[in-house]
GROMACS .gro file of C-alpha atoms in nm:
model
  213
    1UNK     CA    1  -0.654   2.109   2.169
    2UNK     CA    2  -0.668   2.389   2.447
    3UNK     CA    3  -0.430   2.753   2.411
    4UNK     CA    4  -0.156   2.554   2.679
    5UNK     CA    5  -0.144   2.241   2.522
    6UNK     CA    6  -0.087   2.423   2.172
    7UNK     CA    7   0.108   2.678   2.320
    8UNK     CA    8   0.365   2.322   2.489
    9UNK     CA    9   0.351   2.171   2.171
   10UNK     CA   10   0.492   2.436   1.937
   11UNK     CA   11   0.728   2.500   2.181
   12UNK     CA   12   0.849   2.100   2.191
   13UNK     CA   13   0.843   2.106   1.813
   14UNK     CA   14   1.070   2.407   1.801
   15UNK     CA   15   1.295   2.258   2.036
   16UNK     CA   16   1.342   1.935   1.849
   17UNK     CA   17   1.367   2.162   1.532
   18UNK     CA   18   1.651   2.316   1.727
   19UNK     CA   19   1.843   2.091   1.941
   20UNK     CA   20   2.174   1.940   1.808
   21UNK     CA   21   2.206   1.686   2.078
   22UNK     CA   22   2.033   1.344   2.011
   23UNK     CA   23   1.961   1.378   2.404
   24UNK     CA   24   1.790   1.661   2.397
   25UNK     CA   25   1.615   1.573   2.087
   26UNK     CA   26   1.512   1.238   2.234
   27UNK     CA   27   1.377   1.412   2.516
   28UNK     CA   28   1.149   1.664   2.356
   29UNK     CA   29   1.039   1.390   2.137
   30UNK     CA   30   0.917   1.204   2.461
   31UNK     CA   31   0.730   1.523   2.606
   32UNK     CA   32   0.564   1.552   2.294
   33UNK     CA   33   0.445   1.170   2.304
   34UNK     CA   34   0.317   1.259   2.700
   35UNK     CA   35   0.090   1.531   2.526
   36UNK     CA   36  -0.115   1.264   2.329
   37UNK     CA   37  -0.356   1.249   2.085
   38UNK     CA   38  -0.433   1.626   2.120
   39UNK     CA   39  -0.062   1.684   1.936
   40UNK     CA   40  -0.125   1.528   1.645
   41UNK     CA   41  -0.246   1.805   1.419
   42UNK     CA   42   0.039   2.058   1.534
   43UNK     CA   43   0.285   1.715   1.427
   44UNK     CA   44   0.101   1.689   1.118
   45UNK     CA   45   0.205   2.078   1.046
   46UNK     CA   46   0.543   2.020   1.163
   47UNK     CA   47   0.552   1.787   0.900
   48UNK     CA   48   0.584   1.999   0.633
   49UNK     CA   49   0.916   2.177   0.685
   50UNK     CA   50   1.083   1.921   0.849
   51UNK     CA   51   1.418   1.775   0.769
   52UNK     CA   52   1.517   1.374   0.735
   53UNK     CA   53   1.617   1.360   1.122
   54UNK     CA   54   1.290   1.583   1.227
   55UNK     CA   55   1.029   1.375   0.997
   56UNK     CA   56   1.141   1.032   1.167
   57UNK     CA   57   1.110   1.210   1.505
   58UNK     CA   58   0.840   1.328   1.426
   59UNK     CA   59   0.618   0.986   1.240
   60UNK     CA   60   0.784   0.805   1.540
   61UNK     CA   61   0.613   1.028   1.775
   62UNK     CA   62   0.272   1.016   1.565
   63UNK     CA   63   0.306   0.575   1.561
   64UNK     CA   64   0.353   0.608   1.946
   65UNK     CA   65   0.027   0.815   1.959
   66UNK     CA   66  -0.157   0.643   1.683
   67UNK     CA   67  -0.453   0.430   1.847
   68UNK     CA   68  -0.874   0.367   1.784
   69UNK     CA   69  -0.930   0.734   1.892
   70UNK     CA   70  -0.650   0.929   1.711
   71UNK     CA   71  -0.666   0.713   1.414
   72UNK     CA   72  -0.930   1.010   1.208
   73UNK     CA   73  -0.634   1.246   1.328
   74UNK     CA   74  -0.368   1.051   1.234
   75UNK     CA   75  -0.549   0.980   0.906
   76UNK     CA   76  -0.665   1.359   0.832
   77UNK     CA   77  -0.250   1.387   0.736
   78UNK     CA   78  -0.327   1.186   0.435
   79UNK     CA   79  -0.588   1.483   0.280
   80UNK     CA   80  -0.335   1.758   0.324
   81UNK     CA   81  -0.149   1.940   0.050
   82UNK     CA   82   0.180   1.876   0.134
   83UNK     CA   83   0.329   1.578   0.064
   84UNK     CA   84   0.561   1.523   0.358
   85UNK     CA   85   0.300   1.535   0.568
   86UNK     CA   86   0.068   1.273   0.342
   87UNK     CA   87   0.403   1.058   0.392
   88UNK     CA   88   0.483   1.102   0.721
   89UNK     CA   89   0.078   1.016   0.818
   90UNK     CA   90   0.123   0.689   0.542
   91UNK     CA   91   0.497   0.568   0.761
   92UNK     CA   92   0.291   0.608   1.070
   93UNK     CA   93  -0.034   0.419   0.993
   94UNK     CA   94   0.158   0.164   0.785
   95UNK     CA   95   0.376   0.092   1.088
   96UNK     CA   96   0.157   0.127   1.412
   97UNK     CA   97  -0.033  -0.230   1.494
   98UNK     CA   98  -0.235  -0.027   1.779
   99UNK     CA   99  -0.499   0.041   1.611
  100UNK     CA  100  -0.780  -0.217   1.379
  101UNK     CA  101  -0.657  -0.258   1.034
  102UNK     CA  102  -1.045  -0.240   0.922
  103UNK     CA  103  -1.055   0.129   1.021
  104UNK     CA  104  -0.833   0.167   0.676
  105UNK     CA  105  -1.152   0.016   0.472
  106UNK     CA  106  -1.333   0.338   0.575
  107UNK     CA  107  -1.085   0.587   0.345
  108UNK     CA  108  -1.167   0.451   0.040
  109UNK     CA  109  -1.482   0.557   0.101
  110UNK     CA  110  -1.354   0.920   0.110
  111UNK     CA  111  -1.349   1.090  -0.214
  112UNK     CA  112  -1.074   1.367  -0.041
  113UNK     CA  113  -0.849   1.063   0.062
  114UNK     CA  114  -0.598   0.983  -0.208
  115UNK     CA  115  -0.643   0.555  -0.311
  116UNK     CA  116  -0.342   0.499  -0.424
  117UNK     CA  117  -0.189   0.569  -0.064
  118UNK     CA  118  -0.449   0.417   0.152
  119UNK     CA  119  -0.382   0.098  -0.082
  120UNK     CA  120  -0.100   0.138   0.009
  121UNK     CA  121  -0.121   0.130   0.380
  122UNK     CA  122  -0.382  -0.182   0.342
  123UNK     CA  123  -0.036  -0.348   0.190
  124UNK     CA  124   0.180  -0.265   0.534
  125UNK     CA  125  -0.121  -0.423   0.721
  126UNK     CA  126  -0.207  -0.726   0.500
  127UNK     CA  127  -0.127  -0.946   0.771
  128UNK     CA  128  -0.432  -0.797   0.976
  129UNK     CA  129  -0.663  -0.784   0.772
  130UNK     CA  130  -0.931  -1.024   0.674
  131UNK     CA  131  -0.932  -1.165   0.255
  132UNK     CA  132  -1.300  -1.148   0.184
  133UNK     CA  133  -1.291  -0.810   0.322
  134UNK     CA  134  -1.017  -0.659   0.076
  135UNK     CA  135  -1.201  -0.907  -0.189
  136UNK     CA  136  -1.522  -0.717  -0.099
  137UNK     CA  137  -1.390  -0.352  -0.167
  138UNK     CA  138  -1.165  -0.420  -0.442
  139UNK     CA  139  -1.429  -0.406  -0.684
  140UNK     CA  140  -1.537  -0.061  -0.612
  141UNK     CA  141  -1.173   0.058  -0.653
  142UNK     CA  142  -1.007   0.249  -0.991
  143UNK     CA  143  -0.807  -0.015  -1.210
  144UNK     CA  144  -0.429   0.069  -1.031
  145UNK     CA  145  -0.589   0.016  -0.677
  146UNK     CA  146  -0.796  -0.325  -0.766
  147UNK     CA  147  -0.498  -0.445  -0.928
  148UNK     CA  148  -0.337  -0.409  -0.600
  149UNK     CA  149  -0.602  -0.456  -0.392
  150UNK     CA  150  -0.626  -0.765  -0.531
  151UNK     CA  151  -0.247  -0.907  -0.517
  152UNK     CA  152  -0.367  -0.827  -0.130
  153UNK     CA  153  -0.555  -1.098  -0.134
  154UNK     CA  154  -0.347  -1.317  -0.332
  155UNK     CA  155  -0.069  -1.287  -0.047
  156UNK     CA  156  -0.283  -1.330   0.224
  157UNK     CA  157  -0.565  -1.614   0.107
  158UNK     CA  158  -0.606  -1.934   0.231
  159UNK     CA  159  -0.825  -2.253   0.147
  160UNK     CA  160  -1.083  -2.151   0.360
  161UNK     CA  161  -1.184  -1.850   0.082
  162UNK     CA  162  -1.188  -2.107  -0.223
  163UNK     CA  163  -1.585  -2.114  -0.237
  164UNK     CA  164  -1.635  -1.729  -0.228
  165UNK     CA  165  -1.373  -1.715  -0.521
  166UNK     CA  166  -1.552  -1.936  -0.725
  167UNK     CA  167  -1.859  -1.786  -0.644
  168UNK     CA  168  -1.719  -1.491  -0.792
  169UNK     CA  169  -1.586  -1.631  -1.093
  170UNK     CA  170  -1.891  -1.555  -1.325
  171UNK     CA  171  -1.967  -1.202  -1.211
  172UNK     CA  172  -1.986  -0.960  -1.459
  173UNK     CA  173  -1.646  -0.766  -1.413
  174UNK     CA  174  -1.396  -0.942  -1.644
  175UNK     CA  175  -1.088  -0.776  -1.460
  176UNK     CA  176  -1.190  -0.870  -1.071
  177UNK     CA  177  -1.249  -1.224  -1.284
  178UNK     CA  178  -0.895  -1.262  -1.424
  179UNK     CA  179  -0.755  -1.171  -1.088
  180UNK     CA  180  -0.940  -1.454  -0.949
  181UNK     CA  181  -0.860  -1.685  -1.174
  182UNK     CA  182  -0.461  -1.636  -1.127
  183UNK     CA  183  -0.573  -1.609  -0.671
  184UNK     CA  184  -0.766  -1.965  -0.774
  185UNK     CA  185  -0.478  -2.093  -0.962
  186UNK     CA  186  -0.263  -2.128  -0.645
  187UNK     CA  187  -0.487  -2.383  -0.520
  188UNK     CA  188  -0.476  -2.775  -0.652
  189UNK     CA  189  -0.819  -2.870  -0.572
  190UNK     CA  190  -1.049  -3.084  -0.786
  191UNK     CA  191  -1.312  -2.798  -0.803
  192UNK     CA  192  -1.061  -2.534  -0.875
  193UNK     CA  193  -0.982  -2.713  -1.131
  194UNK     CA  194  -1.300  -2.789  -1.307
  195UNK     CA  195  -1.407  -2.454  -1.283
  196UNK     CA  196  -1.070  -2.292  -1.424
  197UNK     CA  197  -1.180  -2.551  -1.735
  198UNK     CA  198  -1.500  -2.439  -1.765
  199UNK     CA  199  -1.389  -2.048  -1.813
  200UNK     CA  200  -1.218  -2.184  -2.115
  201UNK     CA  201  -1.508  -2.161  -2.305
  202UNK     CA  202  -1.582  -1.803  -2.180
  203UNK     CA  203  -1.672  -1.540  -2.483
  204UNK     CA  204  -1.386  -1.304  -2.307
  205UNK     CA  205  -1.070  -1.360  -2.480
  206UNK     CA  206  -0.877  -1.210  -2.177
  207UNK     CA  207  -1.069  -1.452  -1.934
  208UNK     CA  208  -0.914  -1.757  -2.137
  209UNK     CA  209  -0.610  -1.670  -2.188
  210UNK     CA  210  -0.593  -1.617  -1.784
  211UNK     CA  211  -0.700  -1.949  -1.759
  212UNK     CA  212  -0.410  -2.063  -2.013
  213UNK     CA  213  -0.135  -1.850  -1.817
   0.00000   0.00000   0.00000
């Protein structure tokens, strides 16, 4: 961001910290969208002190700017300390459909980026993204995350996934296999079925009584 652009934006943010009128809130709320991407990280500060009216000004502002290019921007909210800021980033890139959902794959690869909220955020975009790729990373992911990583799935699988599931269903990683078993269990399909059977005689007590539930 250049000195004039920083210099306009700190100057739109302390206008919207200060008007009283929705208009002229509305209207510095604008200017600061017409700055673009190269806001973002004096939002992101703004973030941290603001009030209830000022934070939705200000994650509606970051949504509008949100795209491929500003998503690592948008996204470097999530690593900060405060946790207004981490929230107002998470509304923002939980809401915005202008950017690929599969960009969100690449922060769990981050060890700064905190999992639980990026999980999160994969759970606002579930409708865009693709089940064998959330199948794919759950199993990297602590237990919380692959739990929910994995009700993902659940939610958004169709038929079409059946044979990856049950190629899956012997790995090695009883708890990714119980989750399967209960994603499987939504299906009424002759192989489904004989394979569910067959994990009755499985040495894990947990995997059986999956099957059973």
């Amino acid at each position: 961001m250049s000195f004039f652009t920083n210099l306009r934006a700190d100057r739109l943010i302390a206008e919207i910290k200060a008007a009283d009128d929705s208009d002229g809130h509305k209207s510095s709320l604008e200017k600061l969208v017409r700055l673009g991407a190269s806001a973002i990280p004096r939002i992101l500060d703004a973030l941290a002190s603001a009030d209830n009216r000022e934070t939705a000004g200000f994650v509606a502002v970051l949504t509008a700017l949100l795209d491929n290019k500003s998503f690592p921007a948008v996204a470097s909210g999530l690593t900060q300390g405060n946790q207004r800021t981490v929230a107002g980033a998470a509304t923002a890139l939980s809401n915005s459909r202008n950017y690929p959902a599969n960009l969100l794959f690449g922060l769990l690869d981050q060890p700064a980026m905190p999992k639980g909220t990026v999980v999160g955020i994969l759970t606002a975009q579930k409708s865009r993204l693709n089940a064998r790729d959330v199948l794919q990373r759950a199993y990297n992911q602590d237990a919380a995350e692959k739990a929910a990583m994995f009700r993902i799935v659940s939610e958004i699988a169709d038929p079409s996934i059946v044979p990856e599931l049950l190629s899956r269903l012997e790995g090695k990683d009883p708890v990714a296999r119980t989750h399967i078993i209960s994603i499987l269990a939504r299906f009424d399909r002759p192989e489904v079925a004989r394979a569910l059977q067959g994990q009755l005689k499985d040495s894990n007590k947990f995997i059986r009584q999956a099957v059973l539930n």
